[in-house]
Amino acid sequence: MPLTVKDLMKMEGAYLPGSAACPGCGLSLSFRIASRVLGKNTVYVVPACCFSVVQSPMPLTSIKAPLLNIAFAAAAAAASGIKRAYETLNKDINVVVWAGDGGTADIGLQALSGAAERNENIIYVCYDNEAYMNTGIQRSGATPRGAWTRTTLKGKEEPKKNVPMIVAAHKAPYVATASVGYPFDLIRKFEKALSIKGFRYIHLLSPCPPGWGIDSSTTVEIAKLATDTYFFPLYEVENGKLRITVKPPKRRPLKDYLSVQGRFRHLSDEEIERMEKEAINWWNHLLEMEKMESIL
Amino acid sequence: MKGTWELINANEAAAHAARLARVKVIPIYPITPQTMIVEVIEEFIVKGMMNAEYMRVESEHSAMAAAIGASSAGVRTFTATASQGLLYMHEVLHWAAGSRLPIGMAVVNRAVGPPWNIHADHQDAISQRDTGWMEFFVSSSQEALDSILIMYKVAENSKVLLPFMVCMDAFILSHTHMPVNIPDQEDVDSFLPEYRPPHWSLDPDNPVDMGNLTMPEEEYMEMRWSIERGMKNAREVFRETSDEFYRIFGRRYGMVHSYKVEDAEHIIVTSGTLASEAEVAVDNMRRNGRKVGLLKISLFRPFPQEETRTILSKARTLTVIDRSYSFGYGGPLAMEIRSVLYDLDERPKLVSYVAGLGGRDVTYKDIEKMVLHSEKEKGKRMVTYWYGLKERIRSSGFEEVI
Ligand code: SF4
């Protein structure tokens, strides 16, 4: 039976009120939901990212769960070590990395790749706000083409690094994209991740009001638009089998998504057209892959 | 004596120590000349002589991060590295000590690049001086094995709770076979019981948030101070622990090791295998009527200030030999010794040398030459003499080159 909002309300999460997150933060929203699904028997590992601050300064914390903060590049490795130690103690505890896109796509990619290749029995969540937001909005490997950041004042020239597909190429048993725009899809993916053994990777789109130049009341709406415009498709790859989990009945024009965000405001129509083409191409590619027995 | 005798090198001795310590998680990454340690451990596990999670990680940075994770989950953890590998760990070494995790590590001391050089040199470990790790330098395979067991017990003591590295010279120790007494498991078990974290661990029943952001007026400075408390306590805990080790195993280790210093007018101060070579020099020079002694610094962090001062204050001249260098100043060991002596009203003359970098051979004859040179030297100069450079450089008139 799929979970309902009522079920979710009854479940205890690890996120306490009074955190230091900005209003409308996609990371907080997704952690609040996911920690309920992950449950009490869970330990978190967090590298440098907004979440290091969102926990609130010591001696306070807004996280009601065991949590290890660790150096920027080290999250996947530290989590692997924790899980292996629990194995020697015969303790069955979920070990979950909660990392930003910088700590995942850039500085932490090596450790992530190592852990995926070794098929460590952990869940790695990348909450992707598409730039280094904690340091004040600088581009990362996960920043999409065209986006303004303080280190790409004219818009980023290069495309977004496709981390979920990189992880899938390691033949990880479970890889998924998810978004706060589709919370029940997100919940199902965490439930599924929990039911699988080995390396599980969830790439979460997490809108960031100050970094994206959006109103804090529009987080969910904009996250939803990302999927409805094919800009951030929601899919999962389970043992090589790809499935698109959210198929918008009608694709919305990419302009609807880009024009409401400050970071894309400078884009010309030609640039938007080019980005739209890229998005549709990727969507068609996913449709092709969905037909395959296995994409790996 | 109990235990069994085997002809092994220091790499194998370190692997035996990890086995006897019943280490539970071992993240490994190969690097010459350490690799044999982790290969032997793999062999122990495959043969069923050891029960541990063996993690073949993709870098030294991840090896130390995984060790931090495992130790945070509450189990005894071991890894080994050398040279570039240790440098690559630097960031996470700080993290391990700051999280107060008693992780154990064997460091096979090797030169750092460029140029590539795989031979003995202490620059790797000396460059980690301020990370909050205890550093113990050995000069035999037996000492490598024994000190890993001793240091686990020191590290896990509730008054200490800091990580440690046991440092051994590349090839001279790592690949040289010596007779080693391998203790019986039951004796080690009674000396070193299972690790149970007395301070914190990652446990859903008792959640702790470790390492989150701290404002200047909150706990940051207090946590740094607590590392220093641990270091301070480690000296006393080391004394007690090494006494206990002696009672069970019959071998005694100090924070320093002195040789013929009682009546010595001239004391050589050094560490690692240079100290073994210096013992030969001492004997030789004593045969010629010179009252020479040796002080080997085993524990470099925490530094045994009192022991060093007591022994050295009686000498007239000190020859301090470093196998690493602090650019822009001088020999790191000489800097420590100078500052240890500062409070004395009458200080011996101290002459500082750097020798044997990148594995360049240093024999007892070289050490004798340094002793004779420091006899003639006026002292009170902040020079560190570079010993053993090529003739081309020696003849070009630099004052610090001999
Ligand atoms: S900067 Fe963005 S990601 Fe970071 S806490 Fe604020 S809203 Fe969340």
mmCIF file of C-alpha atoms in Angstrom, chain B residues 69-387:
data_model
loop_
_atom_site.group_PDB
_atom_site.id
_atom_site.type_symbol
_atom_site.label_atom_id
_atom_site.label_comp_id
_atom_site.label_asym_id
_atom_site.label_seq_id
_atom_site.Cartn_x
_atom_site.Cartn_y
_atom_site.Cartn_z
ATOM 1 C CA GLY B 69 33.506 6.338 9.946
ATOM 2 C CA ALA B 70 34.324 2.929 11.385
ATOM 3 C CA SER B 71 35.798 4.350 14.570
ATOM 4 C CA SER B 72 32.747 6.620 14.948
ATOM 5 C CA ALA B 73 30.584 3.515 14.805
ATOM 6 C CA GLY B 74 32.584 2.235 17.760
ATOM 7 C CA VAL B 75 35.139 -0.319 16.554
ATOM 8 C CA ARG B 76 38.936 -0.561 16.586
ATOM 9 C CA THR B 77 40.309 0.574 13.250
ATOM 10 C CA PHE B 78 43.674 0.313 11.515
ATOM 11 C CA THR B 79 45.252 1.477 8.291
ATOM 12 C CA ALA B 80 48.729 2.007 6.900
ATOM 13 C CA THR B 81 50.333 4.445 4.512
ATOM 14 C CA ALA B 82 53.497 6.318 3.555
ATOM 15 C CA SER B 83 54.758 9.520 2.016
ATOM 16 C CA GLN B 84 52.311 11.052 -0.505
ATOM 17 C CA GLY B 85 49.566 8.899 0.950
ATOM 18 C CA LEU B 86 50.037 10.456 4.357
ATOM 19 C CA LEU B 87 50.160 13.928 2.848
ATOM 20 C CA TYR B 88 46.946 13.211 0.953
ATOM 21 C CA MET B 89 45.322 12.245 4.265
ATOM 22 C CA HIS B 90 46.315 15.472 5.955
ATOM 23 C CA GLU B 91 42.862 17.041 6.029
ATOM 24 C CA VAL B 92 41.197 13.948 7.419
ATOM 25 C CA LEU B 93 43.986 13.407 9.955
ATOM 26 C CA HIS B 94 42.837 16.644 11.543
ATOM 27 C CA TRP B 95 39.260 15.388 11.338
ATOM 28 C CA ALA B 96 40.129 12.121 13.114
ATOM 29 C CA ALA B 97 41.875 13.859 15.998
ATOM 30 C CA GLY B 98 39.218 16.567 16.242
ATOM 31 C CA SER B 99 36.540 13.870 16.493
ATOM 32 C CA ARG B 100 38.667 12.219 19.226
ATOM 33 C CA LEU B 101 38.847 8.849 17.500
ATOM 34 C CA PRO B 102 41.600 6.423 18.612
ATOM 35 C CA ILE B 103 42.465 5.195 15.118
ATOM 36 C CA GLY B 104 45.752 3.324 14.675
ATOM 37 C CA MET B 105 48.019 3.684 11.655
ATOM 38 C CA ALA B 106 51.390 2.373 10.571
ATOM 39 C CA VAL B 107 53.381 4.939 8.618
ATOM 40 C CA VAL B 108 56.350 3.692 6.647
ATOM 41 C CA ASN B 109 58.426 6.853 6.510
ATOM 42 C CA ARG B 110 59.309 7.676 2.940
ATOM 43 C CA ALA B 111 60.509 10.793 1.140
ATOM 44 C CA VAL B 112 57.970 13.140 -0.450
ATOM 45 C CA GLY B 113 58.117 14.308 -4.053
ATOM 46 C CA PRO B 114 59.182 15.779 -6.276
ATOM 47 C CA PRO B 115 61.300 14.110 -7.437
ATOM 48 C CA TRP B 116 59.838 10.680 -6.788
ATOM 49 C CA ASN B 117 61.792 8.878 -4.116
ATOM 50 C CA ILE B 118 60.589 5.837 -2.201
ATOM 51 C CA HIS B 119 63.332 5.721 0.432
ATOM 52 C CA ALA B 120 63.614 6.533 4.124
ATOM 53 C CA ASP B 121 62.856 10.092 5.188
ATOM 54 C CA HIS B 122 60.727 11.507 8.007
ATOM 55 C CA GLN B 123 59.234 14.457 6.142
ATOM 56 C CA ASP B 124 55.876 12.706 5.707
ATOM 57 C CA ALA B 125 55.209 12.177 9.415
ATOM 58 C CA ILE B 126 56.899 15.354 10.612
ATOM 59 C CA SER B 127 54.632 17.349 8.288
ATOM 60 C CA GLN B 128 51.653 15.971 10.278
ATOM 61 C CA ARG B 129 53.051 17.305 13.543
ATOM 62 C CA ASP B 130 50.137 19.581 14.374
ATOM 63 C CA THR B 131 47.232 17.344 13.377
ATOM 64 C CA GLY B 132 46.601 16.073 16.908
ATOM 65 C CA TRP B 133 47.958 12.594 16.163
ATOM 66 C CA MET B 134 50.368 10.908 18.524
ATOM 67 C CA GLU B 135 53.538 9.926 16.671
ATOM 68 C CA PHE B 136 55.808 7.112 17.796
ATOM 69 C CA PHE B 137 59.039 6.415 15.872
ATOM 70 C CA VAL B 138 60.546 2.931 16.045
ATOM 71 C CA SER B 139 63.886 1.419 15.125
ATOM 72 C CA SER B 140 63.199 -2.328 14.943
ATOM 73 C CA SER B 141 60.494 -4.732 13.797
ATOM 74 C CA GLN B 142 59.907 -5.819 17.386
ATOM 75 C CA GLU B 143 59.377 -2.237 18.401
ATOM 76 C CA ALA B 144 56.955 -1.744 15.489
ATOM 77 C CA LEU B 145 54.796 -4.647 16.642
ATOM 78 C CA ASP B 146 54.929 -3.850 20.352
ATOM 79 C CA SER B 147 54.388 -0.119 20.027
ATOM 80 C CA ILE B 148 51.224 -0.574 17.939
ATOM 81 C CA LEU B 149 49.748 -2.635 20.772
ATOM 82 C CA ILE B 150 50.908 -0.144 23.405
ATOM 83 C CA MET B 151 49.672 2.851 21.447
ATOM 84 C CA TYR B 152 46.194 1.360 20.939
ATOM 85 C CA LYS B 153 45.894 1.074 24.671
ATOM 86 C CA VAL B 154 47.143 4.623 25.196
ATOM 87 C CA ALA B 155 44.912 5.999 22.435
ATOM 88 C CA GLU B 156 41.765 4.315 23.737
ATOM 89 C CA ASN B 157 42.322 5.412 27.315
ATOM 90 C CA SER B 158 39.451 7.697 28.337
ATOM 91 C CA LYS B 159 41.966 10.349 29.390
ATOM 92 C CA VAL B 160 43.521 10.402 25.909
ATOM 93 C CA LEU B 161 41.160 9.415 23.042
ATOM 94 C CA LEU B 162 43.411 10.465 20.200
ATOM 95 C CA PRO B 163 44.646 8.689 17.062
ATOM 96 C CA PHE B 164 48.220 7.494 16.712
ATOM 97 C CA MET B 165 50.753 6.644 14.050
ATOM 98 C CA VAL B 166 53.657 4.283 14.524
ATOM 99 C CA CYS B 167 56.424 5.449 12.218
ATOM 100 C CA MET B 168 59.039 3.159 10.734
ATOM 101 C CA ASP B 169 61.761 3.869 8.205
ATOM 102 C CA ALA B 170 61.201 2.767 4.617
ATOM 103 C CA PHE B 171 63.136 -0.335 3.559
ATOM 104 C CA ILE B 172 65.683 -0.084 6.396
ATOM 105 C CA LEU B 173 62.872 -1.422 8.594
ATOM 106 C CA SER B 174 59.973 -2.174 6.274
ATOM 107 C CA HIS B 175 61.924 -4.681 4.189
ATOM 108 C CA THR B 176 64.648 -5.902 6.529
ATOM 109 C CA HIS B 177 64.087 -9.177 8.299
ATOM 110 C CA MET B 178 64.838 -9.421 11.987
ATOM 111 C CA PRO B 179 63.925 -11.966 14.653
ATOM 112 C CA VAL B 180 60.672 -10.883 16.283
ATOM 113 C CA ASN B 181 58.862 -12.357 19.235
ATOM 114 C CA ILE B 182 55.183 -12.576 18.325
ATOM 115 C CA PRO B 183 53.098 -12.419 21.495
ATOM 116 C CA ASP B 184 50.409 -14.984 22.255
ATOM 117 C CA GLN B 185 46.875 -13.895 21.441
ATOM 118 C CA GLU B 186 45.598 -14.534 24.957
ATOM 119 C CA ASP B 187 48.269 -12.273 26.435
ATOM 120 C CA VAL B 188 47.393 -9.521 23.992
ATOM 121 C CA ASP B 189 43.697 -9.994 24.761
ATOM 122 C CA SER B 190 44.308 -9.474 28.445
ATOM 123 C CA PHE B 191 46.509 -6.437 27.769
ATOM 124 C CA LEU B 192 44.233 -4.908 25.148
ATOM 125 C CA PRO B 193 40.537 -5.711 25.644
ATOM 126 C CA GLU B 194 37.887 -4.942 23.035
ATOM 127 C CA TYR B 195 37.446 -1.229 22.304
ATOM 128 C CA ARG B 196 34.291 0.296 23.746
ATOM 129 C CA PRO B 197 34.066 4.020 23.066
ATOM 130 C CA PRO B 198 33.756 5.801 26.413
ATOM 131 C CA HIS B 199 32.887 9.175 24.865
ATOM 132 C CA TRP B 200 30.616 8.997 21.835
ATOM 133 C CA SER B 201 29.623 6.803 18.919
ATOM 134 C CA LEU B 202 27.000 6.775 16.182
ATOM 135 C CA ASP B 203 24.053 5.025 17.755
ATOM 136 C CA PRO B 204 20.376 5.537 16.837
ATOM 137 C CA ASP B 205 19.406 4.834 20.460
ATOM 138 C CA ASN B 206 21.600 7.650 21.676
ATOM 139 C CA PRO B 207 21.894 10.152 18.823
ATOM 140 C CA VAL B 208 24.886 12.480 18.709
ATOM 141 C CA ASP B 209 25.529 15.183 16.118
ATOM 142 C CA MET B 210 29.312 15.210 15.709
ATOM 143 C CA GLY B 211 31.129 18.176 14.226
ATOM 144 C CA ASN B 212 28.379 20.596 13.274
ATOM 145 C CA LEU B 213 29.043 24.281 12.814
ATOM 146 C CA THR B 214 30.332 26.168 15.838
ATOM 147 C CA MET B 215 30.340 29.889 16.431
ATOM 148 C CA PRO B 216 33.418 31.621 17.856
ATOM 149 C CA GLU B 217 31.874 32.041 21.302
ATOM 150 C CA GLU B 218 30.665 28.444 21.503
ATOM 151 C CA GLU B 219 32.659 25.253 21.945
ATOM 152 C CA TYR B 220 35.334 25.413 19.237
ATOM 153 C CA MET B 221 38.243 26.594 21.312
ATOM 154 C CA GLU B 222 37.232 24.312 24.177
ATOM 155 C CA MET B 223 37.346 21.309 21.837
ATOM 156 C CA ARG B 224 40.829 22.272 20.646
ATOM 157 C CA TRP B 225 41.907 22.611 24.259
ATOM 158 C CA SER B 226 40.536 19.162 25.025
ATOM 159 C CA ILE B 227 42.832 17.688 22.341
ATOM 160 C CA GLU B 228 45.765 19.244 24.149
ATOM 161 C CA ARG B 229 44.478 17.809 27.447
ATOM 162 C CA GLY B 230 44.434 14.391 25.814
ATOM 163 C CA MET B 231 47.988 14.871 24.571
ATOM 164 C CA LYS B 232 49.138 15.988 28.008
ATOM 165 C CA ASN B 233 47.521 13.006 29.684
ATOM 166 C CA ALA B 234 48.992 10.685 27.078
ATOM 167 C CA ARG B 235 52.467 11.057 28.603
ATOM 168 C CA GLU B 236 51.369 9.679 31.961
ATOM 169 C CA VAL B 237 49.124 7.064 30.362
ATOM 170 C CA PHE B 238 52.037 5.974 28.181
ATOM 171 C CA ARG B 239 54.226 5.421 31.251
ATOM 172 C CA GLU B 240 51.572 3.293 32.971
ATOM 173 C CA THR B 241 50.780 1.372 29.812
ATOM 174 C CA SER B 242 54.354 0.593 28.944
ATOM 175 C CA ASP B 243 54.915 -0.632 32.532
ATOM 176 C CA GLU B 244 51.948 -2.940 32.133
ATOM 177 C CA PHE B 245 53.277 -4.115 28.779
ATOM 178 C CA TYR B 246 56.630 -4.844 30.410
ATOM 179 C CA ARG B 247 54.982 -6.889 33.150
ATOM 180 C CA ILE B 248 53.179 -9.094 30.628
ATOM 181 C CA PHE B 249 55.639 -9.253 27.742
ATOM 182 C CA GLY B 250 58.998 -8.483 29.333
ATOM 183 C CA ARG B 251 59.947 -5.713 26.919
ATOM 184 C CA ARG B 252 60.219 -2.129 28.088
ATOM 185 C CA TYR B 253 59.636 0.992 25.988
ATOM 186 C CA GLY B 254 59.969 4.612 26.933
ATOM 187 C CA MET B 255 58.938 7.857 25.320
ATOM 188 C CA VAL B 256 62.671 8.283 24.866
ATOM 189 C CA HIS B 257 65.352 5.649 24.765
ATOM 190 C CA SER B 258 68.742 6.555 26.179
ATOM 191 C CA TYR B 259 72.009 4.764 25.629
ATOM 192 C CA LYS B 260 75.121 5.351 27.738
ATOM 193 C CA VAL B 261 74.042 8.832 28.726
ATOM 194 C CA GLU B 262 74.864 8.557 32.455
ATOM 195 C CA ASP B 263 78.376 9.944 32.179
ATOM 196 C CA ALA B 264 78.075 11.328 28.656
ATOM 197 C CA GLU B 265 79.567 14.722 27.935
ATOM 198 C CA HIS B 266 78.309 14.617 24.391
ATOM 199 C CA ILE B 267 74.846 13.288 23.484
ATOM 200 C CA ILE B 268 73.564 12.483 20.024
ATOM 201 C CA VAL B 269 69.825 13.129 19.645
ATOM 202 C CA THR B 270 67.928 11.532 16.789
ATOM 203 C CA SER B 271 65.085 9.128 15.983
ATOM 204 C CA GLY B 272 64.147 6.062 13.939
ATOM 205 C CA THR B 273 66.875 3.892 12.479
ATOM 206 C CA LEU B 274 69.421 6.715 12.647
ATOM 207 C CA ALA B 275 69.342 6.017 16.371
ATOM 208 C CA SER B 276 70.355 2.377 15.849
ATOM 209 C CA GLU B 277 73.258 3.535 13.744
ATOM 210 C CA ALA B 278 74.133 6.118 16.389
ATOM 211 C CA GLU B 279 74.444 3.357 19.017
ATOM 212 C CA VAL B 280 77.256 1.885 16.940
ATOM 213 C CA ALA B 281 78.885 5.303 16.729
ATOM 214 C CA VAL B 282 78.609 5.701 20.506
ATOM 215 C CA ASP B 283 80.334 2.360 21.154
ATOM 216 C CA ASN B 284 83.029 3.147 18.647
ATOM 217 C CA MET B 285 83.780 6.573 20.029
ATOM 218 C CA ARG B 286 83.739 5.316 23.583
ATOM 219 C CA ARG B 287 86.452 2.844 22.635
ATOM 220 C CA ASN B 288 88.519 5.895 21.704
ATOM 221 C CA GLY B 289 87.872 7.485 25.068
ATOM 222 C CA ARG B 290 85.104 9.914 24.111
ATOM 223 C CA LYS B 291 82.219 10.098 26.547
ATOM 224 C CA VAL B 292 79.414 9.997 24.008
ATOM 225 C CA GLY B 293 75.808 8.884 24.595
ATOM 226 C CA LEU B 294 72.572 8.711 22.630
ATOM 227 C CA LEU B 295 69.038 9.929 23.201
ATOM 228 C CA LYS B 296 66.478 8.496 20.829
ATOM 229 C CA ILE B 297 63.196 10.393 20.670
ATOM 230 C CA SER B 298 60.543 7.702 20.261
ATOM 231 C CA LEU B 299 57.407 9.662 21.025
ATOM 232 C CA PHE B 300 57.516 12.811 18.928
ATOM 233 C CA ARG B 301 53.940 13.846 19.811
ATOM 234 C CA PRO B 302 53.211 14.383 22.614
ATOM 235 C CA PHE B 303 56.822 15.466 23.001
ATOM 236 C CA PRO B 304 58.535 14.057 26.113
ATOM 237 C CA GLN B 305 59.758 17.422 27.321
ATOM 238 C CA GLU B 306 60.711 16.518 30.884
ATOM 239 C CA GLU B 307 62.525 13.284 30.056
ATOM 240 C CA THR B 308 64.448 15.042 27.327
ATOM 241 C CA ARG B 309 65.399 17.997 29.495
ATOM 242 C CA THR B 310 66.506 15.851 32.440
ATOM 243 C CA ILE B 311 68.795 13.702 30.336
ATOM 244 C CA LEU B 312 70.206 16.419 28.095
ATOM 245 C CA SER B 313 70.825 19.061 30.747
ATOM 246 C CA LYS B 314 73.868 17.183 32.058
ATOM 247 C CA ALA B 315 75.693 17.087 28.739
ATOM 248 C CA ARG B 316 78.146 19.639 27.410
ATOM 249 C CA THR B 317 77.429 19.240 23.701
ATOM 250 C CA LEU B 318 74.466 17.916 21.712
ATOM 251 C CA THR B 319 74.495 16.685 18.147
ATOM 252 C CA VAL B 320 70.903 16.669 16.892
ATOM 253 C CA ILE B 321 70.335 14.808 13.629
ATOM 254 C CA ASP B 322 67.094 15.218 11.677
ATOM 255 C CA ARG B 323 65.892 13.153 8.742
ATOM 256 C CA SER B 324 63.446 15.874 7.659
ATOM 257 C CA TYR B 325 63.483 19.625 7.369
ATOM 258 C CA SER B 326 61.396 22.671 8.140
ATOM 259 C CA PHE B 327 62.177 25.000 5.255
ATOM 260 C CA GLY B 328 62.939 28.502 6.349
ATOM 261 C CA TYR B 329 64.058 27.372 9.779
ATOM 262 C CA GLY B 330 65.964 24.111 10.279
ATOM 263 C CA GLY B 331 65.843 20.588 11.672
ATOM 264 C CA PRO B 332 62.444 19.951 13.318
ATOM 265 C CA LEU B 333 63.874 17.815 16.128
ATOM 266 C CA ALA B 334 66.563 20.408 16.820
ATOM 267 C CA MET B 335 63.860 23.077 17.114
ATOM 268 C CA GLU B 336 62.062 20.990 19.744
ATOM 269 C CA ILE B 337 65.231 20.275 21.688
ATOM 270 C CA ARG B 338 66.298 23.912 21.664
ATOM 271 C CA SER B 339 62.984 25.000 23.061
ATOM 272 C CA VAL B 340 63.024 22.233 25.689
ATOM 273 C CA LEU B 341 66.386 23.548 26.927
ATOM 274 C CA TYR B 342 65.440 27.213 26.918
ATOM 275 C CA ASP B 343 64.366 27.337 30.576
ATOM 276 C CA LEU B 344 67.643 25.957 31.872
ATOM 277 C CA ASP B 345 70.100 28.409 33.408
ATOM 278 C CA GLU B 346 72.984 26.580 31.826
ATOM 279 C CA ARG B 347 72.351 25.016 28.476
ATOM 280 C CA PRO B 348 74.501 22.550 26.577
ATOM 281 C CA LYS B 349 75.812 23.599 23.199
ATOM 282 C CA LEU B 350 73.434 22.351 20.497
ATOM 283 C CA VAL B 351 74.474 21.740 16.915
ATOM 284 C CA SER B 352 71.797 20.773 14.406
ATOM 285 C CA TYR B 353 72.244 18.543 11.346
ATOM 286 C CA VAL B 354 70.030 17.263 8.598
ATOM 287 C CA ALA B 355 71.148 14.023 6.993
ATOM 288 C CA GLY B 356 69.888 10.990 5.145
ATOM 289 C CA LEU B 357 67.084 12.691 3.193
ATOM 290 C CA GLY B 358 65.467 10.517 0.542
ATOM 291 C CA GLY B 359 67.202 7.465 1.979
ATOM 292 C CA ARG B 360 70.775 8.739 1.508
ATOM 293 C CA ASP B 361 72.919 6.373 3.531
ATOM 294 C CA VAL B 362 74.085 7.547 6.953
ATOM 295 C CA THR B 363 76.594 5.220 8.599
ATOM 296 C CA TYR B 364 78.032 5.301 12.101
ATOM 297 C CA LYS B 365 81.127 6.905 10.542
ATOM 298 C CA ASP B 366 79.009 9.788 9.266
ATOM 299 C CA ILE B 367 77.517 10.186 12.712
ATOM 300 C CA GLU B 368 80.995 10.240 14.248
ATOM 301 C CA LYS B 369 81.959 12.977 11.810
ATOM 302 C CA MET B 370 78.946 15.050 12.872
ATOM 303 C CA VAL B 371 79.895 14.549 16.526
ATOM 304 C CA LEU B 372 83.464 15.704 15.868
ATOM 305 C CA HIS B 373 82.187 18.654 13.861
ATOM 306 C CA SER B 374 79.882 19.758 16.646
ATOM 307 C CA GLU B 375 82.747 19.516 19.153
ATOM 308 C CA LYS B 376 84.605 22.154 17.149
ATOM 309 C CA GLU B 377 81.548 24.242 16.345
ATOM 310 C CA LYS B 378 81.040 27.311 18.528
ATOM 311 C CA GLY B 379 77.297 26.726 19.021
ATOM 312 C CA LYS B 380 74.732 29.428 19.820
ATOM 313 C CA ARG B 381 74.089 29.702 16.121
ATOM 314 C CA MET B 382 70.734 28.889 14.615
ATOM 315 C CA VAL B 383 72.323 27.018 11.730
ATOM 316 C CA THR B 384 71.252 23.547 10.657
ATOM 317 C CA TYR B 385 74.144 21.894 8.854
ATOM 318 C CA TRP B 386 73.385 19.863 5.753
ATOM 319 C CA TYR B 387 75.470 16.728 5.988
#
